Amino acid sequence: ETGVTQSPTHLIKTRGQQVTLRCSSQSGHNTVSWYQQALGQGPQFIFQYYREEENGRGNFPPRFSGLQFPNYSSELNVNALELDDSALYLCASSPTQDTLGGYTFGSGTRLTVV
Amino acid sequence: RKEVEQDPGPFNVPEGATVAFNCTYSNSASQSFFWYRQDCRKEPKLLMSVYSSGNEDGRFTAQLNRASQYISLLIRDSKLSDSATYLCVVNAQGYSTLTFGKGTMLLVSP
C-alpha cells in the first residue's frame, strides 16, 4: 500500500508568481487536507477536499485554491506569491472526512519565495 | 487565546531523564486528541492518540483532562533518538480539521 506522496519536494519561486503543488492520496482514501507550516510554527489548516468538493477552509485568502481529481489526488494552487508564503506545505489523506484517527502526512513540499 | 497552546521550548535533557510536555486547548467540543512527532525538516508523524483514561506506549504516557482541557505527554528514560519537536493536536466533532499547537522541541544530550 503506497502512502501519501507529494511533488515537488522543493521549489523556489519569485514573488508574484503562481505555483501548483501536487498530492497523491493513500490508496482507498477519498479525503485530502492541505496544511501550511511556516518555520517555527505548527501546521495551519488551509482546506480539505472530499470527493472532489471543498469540505472546509481555514483562514487563508482566495489566492490559495485547490482541486481534487476523480482518483482523489489533489492540487494546491497559490497565485500572486508573497514572501510570507515561504513554508512547508503538507498534504494528508484520510479514508473519511472525520479526523478521529489522525492523519498520515506526505513528506511535504518546501516552497521558498524570493 | 490560541486554540492549542503548548509549553515553549526547547527542553534540553540528558539521556535517561523523564520529561513532560503540557498542552491546553480552548474548544470544549474537541473530541480527539493526539501527539505528533516532527523531526527537523520532516513531516509530522503520529506518535499516539490520547484517550480519556490515559494511555501508555512503551516509554510514552499520554493523559487527558477534559475538565481542565489539558493534555500531557510523559517520556521516560529519554533516548537521543527522542530529540524532535512534539506537536499537540486536537479536533472537534463535526470539524474536518486537526488543529495543531506550535510544538515543543526536545533536545536529548549524551
PDB file of C-alpha atoms in Angstrom:
ATOM      1  CA  GLU A   1       0.000   0.000   0.000  1.00  0.00           C
ATOM      2  CA  THR A   2       1.543   3.309  -1.076  1.00  0.00           C
ATOM      3  CA  GLY A   3       1.417   6.260   1.275  1.00  0.00           C
ATOM      4  CA  VAL A   4       0.824   9.921   0.578  1.00  0.00           C
ATOM      5  CA  THR A   5       3.230  11.343  -1.981  1.00  0.00           C
ATOM      6  CA  GLN A   6       3.851  14.989  -2.738  1.00  0.00           C
ATOM      7  CA  SER A   7       5.659  16.753  -5.547  1.00  0.00           C
ATOM      8  CA  PRO A   8       7.866  18.568  -5.982  1.00  0.00           C
ATOM      9  CA  THR A   9       9.902  18.215  -2.799  1.00  0.00           C
ATOM     10  CA  HIS A  10      11.461  21.653  -3.091  1.00  0.00           C
ATOM     11  CA  LEU A  11      10.570  24.715  -5.091  1.00  0.00           C
ATOM     12  CA  ILE A  12      11.875  28.260  -5.413  1.00  0.00           C
ATOM     13  CA  LYS A  13       9.590  30.912  -6.852  1.00  0.00           C
ATOM     14  CA  THR A  14       9.685  34.653  -7.269  1.00  0.00           C
ATOM     15  CA  ARG A  15       7.229  36.974  -5.556  1.00  0.00           C
ATOM     16  CA  GLY A  16       4.149  37.464  -7.728  1.00  0.00           C
ATOM     17  CA  GLN A  17       4.445  34.112  -9.485  1.00  0.00           C
ATOM     18  CA  GLN A  18       1.990  31.256  -9.295  1.00  0.00           C
ATOM     19  CA  VAL A  19       2.712  27.733  -8.042  1.00  0.00           C
ATOM     20  CA  THR A  20       0.990  24.347  -8.172  1.00  0.00           C
ATOM     21  CA  LEU A  21       1.754  21.646  -5.654  1.00  0.00           C
ATOM     22  CA  ARG A  22       0.579  18.067  -6.070  1.00  0.00           C
ATOM     23  CA  CYS A  23      -0.504  15.301  -3.753  1.00  0.00           C
ATOM     24  CA  SER A  24      -1.345  11.666  -4.400  1.00  0.00           C
ATOM     25  CA  SER A  25      -3.507  10.292  -1.644  1.00  0.00           C
ATOM     26  CA  GLN A  26      -3.068   6.938   0.001  1.00  0.00           C
ATOM     27  CA  SER A  27      -4.906   4.092  -1.693  1.00  0.00           C
ATOM     28  CA  GLY A  28      -8.557   3.964  -0.618  1.00  0.00           C
ATOM     29  CA  HIS A  29      -8.558   7.482   0.833  1.00  0.00           C
ATOM     30  CA  ASN A  30     -11.151   9.930  -0.508  1.00  0.00           C
ATOM     31  CA  THR A  31     -10.284  12.958   1.606  1.00  0.00           C
ATOM     32  CA  VAL A  32      -7.264  15.222   1.236  1.00  0.00           C
ATOM     33  CA  SER A  33      -6.281  18.044   3.566  1.00  0.00           C
ATOM     34  CA  TRP A  34      -3.640  20.674   2.981  1.00  0.00           C
ATOM     35  CA  TYR A  35      -1.620  22.436   5.665  1.00  0.00           C
ATOM     36  CA  GLN A  36       0.950  25.220   5.654  1.00  0.00           C
ATOM     37  CA  GLN A  37       3.778  25.098   8.165  1.00  0.00           C
ATOM     38  CA  ALA A  38       5.899  28.196   8.493  1.00  0.00           C
ATOM     39  CA  LEU A  39       9.264  27.935  10.188  1.00  0.00           C
ATOM     40  CA  GLY A  40       8.914  27.507  13.930  1.00  0.00           C
ATOM     41  CA  GLN A  41       5.135  27.140  13.781  1.00  0.00           C
ATOM     42  CA  GLY A  42       2.689  24.274  13.847  1.00  0.00           C
ATOM     43  CA  PRO A  43       0.860  23.285  10.673  1.00  0.00           C
ATOM     44  CA  GLN A  44      -2.057  25.565   9.782  1.00  0.00           C
ATOM     45  CA  PHE A  45      -5.127  24.173   8.014  1.00  0.00           C
ATOM     46  CA  ILE A  46      -5.626  25.538   4.505  1.00  0.00           C
ATOM     47  CA  PHE A  47      -8.531  23.448   3.175  1.00  0.00           C
ATOM     48  CA  GLN A  48      -9.882  19.960   2.756  1.00  0.00           C
ATOM     49  CA  TYR A  49     -11.341  18.179  -0.249  1.00  0.00           C
ATOM     50  CA  TYR A  50     -13.774  15.308  -0.025  1.00  0.00           C
ATOM     51  CA  ARG A  51     -14.883  13.552  -3.193  1.00  0.00           C
ATOM     52  CA  GLU A  52     -13.792  16.463  -5.368  1.00  0.00           C
ATOM     53  CA  GLU A  53     -15.594  19.154  -3.349  1.00  0.00           C
ATOM     54  CA  GLU A  54     -14.074  21.635  -0.905  1.00  0.00           C
ATOM     55  CA  ASN A  55     -15.137  20.476   2.540  1.00  0.00           C
ATOM     56  CA  GLY A  56     -13.752  23.134   4.828  1.00  0.00           C
ATOM     57  CA  ARG A  57     -11.340  26.026   4.671  1.00  0.00           C
ATOM     58  CA  GLY A  58      -9.014  27.709   7.102  1.00  0.00           C
ATOM     59  CA  ASN A  59      -8.110  31.367   7.346  1.00  0.00           C
ATOM     60  CA  PHE A  60      -6.324  31.666   4.014  1.00  0.00           C
ATOM     61  CA  PRO A  61      -7.032  34.183   1.227  1.00  0.00           C
ATOM     62  CA  PRO A  62      -8.728  33.182  -2.045  1.00  0.00           C
ATOM     63  CA  ARG A  63      -5.400  33.153  -3.866  1.00  0.00           C
ATOM     64  CA  PHE A  64      -4.976  29.752  -2.211  1.00  0.00           C
ATOM     65  CA  SER A  65      -7.130  27.358  -4.195  1.00  0.00           C
ATOM     66  CA  GLY A  66      -7.304  23.666  -4.791  1.00  0.00           C
ATOM     67  CA  LEU A  67      -8.664  20.788  -6.764  1.00  0.00           C
ATOM     68  CA  GLN A  68      -9.336  17.156  -6.169  1.00  0.00           C
ATOM     69  CA  PHE A  69      -9.489  14.732  -9.070  1.00  0.00           C
ATOM     70  CA  PRO A  70     -11.633  11.613  -9.546  1.00  0.00           C
ATOM     71  CA  ASN A  71      -8.704   9.449  -8.406  1.00  0.00           C
ATOM     72  CA  TYR A  72      -8.650  11.582  -5.209  1.00  0.00           C
ATOM     73  CA  SER A  73      -5.274  13.115  -5.931  1.00  0.00           C
ATOM     74  CA  SER A  74      -5.165  16.835  -5.297  1.00  0.00           C
ATOM     75  CA  GLU A  75      -3.515  20.104  -6.226  1.00  0.00           C
ATOM     76  CA  LEU A  76      -2.858  23.231  -4.217  1.00  0.00           C
ATOM     77  CA  ASN A  77      -2.521  26.404  -6.255  1.00  0.00           C
ATOM     78  CA  VAL A  78      -1.193  29.660  -4.904  1.00  0.00           C
ATOM     79  CA  ASN A  79      -1.413  32.814  -7.007  1.00  0.00           C
ATOM     80  CA  ALA A  80       0.448  36.091  -6.585  1.00  0.00           C
ATOM     81  CA  LEU A  81       3.048  34.575  -4.289  1.00  0.00           C
ATOM     82  CA  GLU A  82       4.211  36.604  -1.324  1.00  0.00           C
ATOM     83  CA  LEU A  83       7.386  36.228   0.703  1.00  0.00           C
ATOM     84  CA  ASP A  84       5.309  35.007   3.673  1.00  0.00           C
ATOM     85  CA  ASP A  85       4.098  32.071   1.594  1.00  0.00           C
ATOM     86  CA  SER A  86       7.512  30.503   2.101  1.00  0.00           C
ATOM     87  CA  ALA A  87       6.750  27.390   4.122  1.00  0.00           C
ATOM     88  CA  LEU A  88       6.474  23.625   4.168  1.00  0.00           C
ATOM     89  CA  TYR A  89       3.203  22.591   2.523  1.00  0.00           C
ATOM     90  CA  LEU A  90       1.831  19.325   3.820  1.00  0.00           C
ATOM     91  CA  CYS A  91      -0.821  17.093   2.362  1.00  0.00           C
ATOM     92  CA  ALA A  92      -2.658  14.432   4.333  1.00  0.00           C
ATOM     93  CA  SER A  93      -5.179  11.912   3.140  1.00  0.00           C
ATOM     94  CA  SER A  94      -7.756  10.061   5.165  1.00  0.00           C
ATOM     95  CA  PRO A  95     -10.332   7.377   4.425  1.00  0.00           C
ATOM     96  CA  THR A  96     -13.220   9.566   5.582  1.00  0.00           C
ATOM     97  CA  GLN A  97     -13.988  13.198   6.319  1.00  0.00           C
ATOM     98  CA  ASP A  98     -13.596  12.852  10.020  1.00  0.00           C
ATOM     99  CA  THR A  99     -10.272  13.172  11.770  1.00  0.00           C
ATOM    100  CA  LEU A 100     -10.857  10.747  14.600  1.00  0.00           C
ATOM    101  CA  GLY A 101      -7.969   8.571  13.555  1.00  0.00           C
ATOM    102  CA  GLY A 102      -5.497  11.335  12.926  1.00  0.00           C
ATOM    103  CA  TYR A 103      -3.747  11.898   9.643  1.00  0.00           C
ATOM    104  CA  THR A 104      -0.826  10.474   7.759  1.00  0.00           C
ATOM    105  CA  PHE A 105       1.095  13.232   6.043  1.00  0.00           C
ATOM    106  CA  GLY A 106       3.142  13.239   2.909  1.00  0.00           C
ATOM    107  CA  SER A 107       6.730  14.382   3.190  1.00  0.00           C
ATOM    108  CA  GLY A 108       5.760  17.875   2.074  1.00  0.00           C
ATOM    109  CA  THR A 109       6.828  20.472  -0.448  1.00  0.00           C
ATOM    110  CA  ARG A 110       9.206  23.143   0.782  1.00  0.00           C
ATOM    111  CA  LEU A 111       8.380  26.379  -1.019  1.00  0.00           C
ATOM    112  CA  THR A 112      10.733  29.323  -0.928  1.00  0.00           C
ATOM    113  CA  VAL A 113       9.535  32.654  -2.311  1.00  0.00           C
ATOM    114  CA  VAL A 114      12.254  35.177  -3.106  1.00  0.00           C
TER     115      VAL A 114
ATOM    116  CA  ARG B   1      -6.495  32.715  23.270  1.00  0.00           C
ATOM    117  CA  LYS B   2      -4.874  30.276  20.870  1.00  0.00           C
ATOM    118  CA  GLU B   3      -6.813  27.107  20.139  1.00  0.00           C
ATOM    119  CA  VAL B   4      -3.956  24.845  21.180  1.00  0.00           C
ATOM    120  CA  GLU B   5      -1.146  26.080  23.386  1.00  0.00           C
ATOM    121  CA  GLN B   6       1.998  24.204  24.298  1.00  0.00           C
ATOM    122  CA  ASP B   7       4.968  24.772  26.562  1.00  0.00           C
ATOM    123  CA  PRO B   8       7.506  26.968  24.848  1.00  0.00           C
ATOM    124  CA  GLY B   9      10.759  25.144  24.327  1.00  0.00           C
ATOM    125  CA  PRO B  10      13.268  23.944  23.815  1.00  0.00           C
ATOM    126  CA  PHE B  11      13.629  21.345  26.540  1.00  0.00           C
ATOM    127  CA  ASN B  12      17.227  20.241  26.997  1.00  0.00           C
ATOM    128  CA  VAL B  13      17.564  16.995  28.955  1.00  0.00           C
ATOM    129  CA  PRO B  14      20.253  14.340  29.454  1.00  0.00           C
ATOM    130  CA  GLU B  15      19.786  10.790  28.283  1.00  0.00           C
ATOM    131  CA  GLY B  16      17.727   8.791  30.736  1.00  0.00           C
ATOM    132  CA  ALA B  17      15.764  11.763  32.011  1.00  0.00           C
ATOM    133  CA  THR B  18      11.997  11.933  32.300  1.00  0.00           C
ATOM    134  CA  VAL B  19      10.380  14.853  30.513  1.00  0.00           C
ATOM    135  CA  ALA B  20       6.792  16.088  30.426  1.00  0.00           C
ATOM    136  CA  PHE B  21       5.058  18.206  27.834  1.00  0.00           C
ATOM    137  CA  ASN B  22       1.896  20.131  28.573  1.00  0.00           C
ATOM    138  CA  CYS B  23      -0.827  21.334  26.282  1.00  0.00           C
ATOM    139  CA  THR B  24      -4.114  23.174  26.712  1.00  0.00           C
ATOM    140  CA  TYR B  25      -6.930  23.555  24.207  1.00  0.00           C
ATOM    141  CA  SER B  26      -9.704  26.109  24.036  1.00  0.00           C
ATOM    142  CA  ASN B  27     -12.519  24.274  22.227  1.00  0.00           C
ATOM    143  CA  SER B  28     -14.527  22.294  24.765  1.00  0.00           C
ATOM    144  CA  ALA B  29     -16.174  20.427  21.862  1.00  0.00           C
ATOM    145  CA  SER B  30     -12.871  18.772  20.963  1.00  0.00           C
ATOM    146  CA  GLN B  31     -13.272  15.035  20.664  1.00  0.00           C
ATOM    147  CA  SER B  32      -9.987  13.580  19.510  1.00  0.00           C
ATOM    148  CA  PHE B  33      -6.509  14.258  20.780  1.00  0.00           C
ATOM    149  CA  PHE B  34      -3.107  13.303  19.507  1.00  0.00           C
ATOM    150  CA  TRP B  35       0.586  13.793  19.950  1.00  0.00           C
ATOM    151  CA  TYR B  36       2.632  14.039  16.782  1.00  0.00           C
ATOM    152  CA  ARG B  37       6.381  13.968  16.497  1.00  0.00           C
ATOM    153  CA  GLN B  38       8.225  16.022  13.895  1.00  0.00           C
ATOM    154  CA  ASP B  39      11.895  15.624  13.084  1.00  0.00           C
ATOM    155  CA  CYS B  40      13.806  18.563  11.673  1.00  0.00           C
ATOM    156  CA  ARG B  41      12.631  19.423   8.155  1.00  0.00           C
ATOM    157  CA  LYS B  42      10.389  16.335   8.004  1.00  0.00           C
ATOM    158  CA  GLU B  43       6.642  15.824   8.088  1.00  0.00           C
ATOM    159  CA  PRO B  44       4.767  15.325  11.377  1.00  0.00           C
ATOM    160  CA  LYS B  45       4.163  11.696  12.277  1.00  0.00           C
ATOM    161  CA  LEU B  46       1.502  10.380  14.601  1.00  0.00           C
ATOM    162  CA  LEU B  47       3.104   9.373  17.891  1.00  0.00           C
ATOM    163  CA  MET B  48      -0.001   8.380  19.778  1.00  0.00           C
ATOM    164  CA  SER B  49      -3.651   9.119  20.278  1.00  0.00           C
ATOM    165  CA  VAL B  50      -4.739  10.339  23.696  1.00  0.00           C
ATOM    166  CA  TYR B  51      -7.672   8.698  25.438  1.00  0.00           C
ATOM    167  CA  SER B  52      -9.724   9.905  28.383  1.00  0.00           C
ATOM    168  CA  SER B  53      -8.483   7.092  30.581  1.00  0.00           C
ATOM    169  CA  GLY B  54      -4.886   7.843  29.731  1.00  0.00           C
ATOM    170  CA  ASN B  55      -2.743   5.524  27.689  1.00  0.00           C
ATOM    171  CA  GLU B  56       0.778   4.257  27.522  1.00  0.00           C
ATOM    172  CA  ASP B  57       3.005   3.079  24.693  1.00  0.00           C
ATOM    173  CA  GLY B  58       6.327   1.865  25.956  1.00  0.00           C
ATOM    174  CA  ARG B  59       8.195   4.823  27.427  1.00  0.00           C
ATOM    175  CA  PHE B  60       5.455   7.255  26.409  1.00  0.00           C
ATOM    176  CA  THR B  61       2.402   8.070  28.511  1.00  0.00           C
ATOM    177  CA  ALA B  62      -0.384  10.434  27.463  1.00  0.00           C
ATOM    178  CA  GLN B  63      -3.002  11.906  29.743  1.00  0.00           C
ATOM    179  CA  LEU B  64      -6.169  13.891  29.055  1.00  0.00           C
ATOM    180  CA  ASN B  65      -8.136  16.035  31.484  1.00  0.00           C
ATOM    181  CA  ARG B  66     -11.319  17.151  29.755  1.00  0.00           C
ATOM    182  CA  ALA B  67     -12.485  19.304  32.661  1.00  0.00           C
ATOM    183  CA  SER B  68      -9.284  21.338  32.540  1.00  0.00           C
ATOM    184  CA  GLN B  69      -8.907  20.975  28.776  1.00  0.00           C
ATOM    185  CA  TYR B  70      -5.390  19.807  29.328  1.00  0.00           C
ATOM    186  CA  ILE B  71      -3.269  17.145  27.633  1.00  0.00           C
ATOM    187  CA  SER B  72       0.133  15.861  28.643  1.00  0.00           C
ATOM    188  CA  LEU B  73       2.857  13.632  27.278  1.00  0.00           C
ATOM    189  CA  LEU B  74       5.435  11.994  29.520  1.00  0.00           C
ATOM    190  CA  ILE B  75       8.595  10.455  28.117  1.00  0.00           C
ATOM    191  CA  ARG B  76      10.568   8.229  30.450  1.00  0.00           C
ATOM    192  CA  ASP B  77      14.195   7.163  30.032  1.00  0.00           C
ATOM    193  CA  SER B  78      14.835   9.654  27.222  1.00  0.00           C
ATOM    194  CA  LYS B  79      16.919   8.491  24.279  1.00  0.00           C
ATOM    195  CA  LEU B  80      18.986  10.561  21.887  1.00  0.00           C
ATOM    196  CA  SER B  81      16.546   9.497  19.183  1.00  0.00           C
ATOM    197  CA  ASP B  82      13.694  11.195  21.050  1.00  0.00           C
ATOM    198  CA  SER B  83      15.111  14.573  20.015  1.00  0.00           C
ATOM    199  CA  ALA B  84      12.372  16.144  17.918  1.00  0.00           C
ATOM    200  CA  THR B  85       9.515  18.618  18.098  1.00  0.00           C
ATOM    201  CA  TYR B  86       6.358  17.314  19.774  1.00  0.00           C
ATOM    202  CA  LEU B  87       3.067  18.684  18.487  1.00  0.00           C
ATOM    203  CA  CYS B  88      -0.174  18.623  20.445  1.00  0.00           C
ATOM    204  CA  VAL B  89      -3.164  18.144  18.131  1.00  0.00           C
ATOM    205  CA  VAL B  90      -6.931  18.264  18.695  1.00  0.00           C
ATOM    206  CA  ASN B  91     -10.082  18.112  16.643  1.00  0.00           C
ATOM    207  CA  ALA B  92     -13.714  18.899  17.325  1.00  0.00           C
ATOM    208  CA  GLN B  93     -16.590  16.658  16.364  1.00  0.00           C
ATOM    209  CA  GLY B  94     -18.083  17.849  13.131  1.00  0.00           C
ATOM    210  CA  TYR B  95     -14.913  19.657  12.198  1.00  0.00           C
ATOM    211  CA  SER B  96     -12.998  18.251   9.299  1.00  0.00           C
ATOM    212  CA  THR B  97      -9.727  19.623  10.523  1.00  0.00           C
ATOM    213  CA  LEU B  98      -6.990  18.951  13.015  1.00  0.00           C
ATOM    214  CA  THR B  99      -5.681  21.918  14.965  1.00  0.00           C
ATOM    215  CA  PHE B 100      -2.001  21.863  15.843  1.00  0.00           C
ATOM    216  CA  GLY B 101      -0.107  23.545  18.593  1.00  0.00           C
ATOM    217  CA  LYS B 102       3.133  25.319  17.839  1.00  0.00           C
ATOM    218  CA  GLY B 103       5.165  22.386  19.096  1.00  0.00           C
ATOM    219  CA  THR B 104       7.760  21.937  21.805  1.00  0.00           C
ATOM    220  CA  MET B 105      11.281  20.993  20.826  1.00  0.00           C
ATOM    221  CA  LEU B 106      13.086  18.331  22.825  1.00  0.00           C
ATOM    222  CA  LEU B 107      16.857  18.001  22.724  1.00  0.00           C
ATOM    223  CA  VAL B 108      18.293  14.936  24.442  1.00  0.00           C
ATOM    224  CA  SER B 109      22.019  15.079  25.028  1.00  0.00           C
ATOM    225  CA  PRO B 110      24.544  12.331  25.883  1.00  0.00           C
TER     226      PRO B 110
END
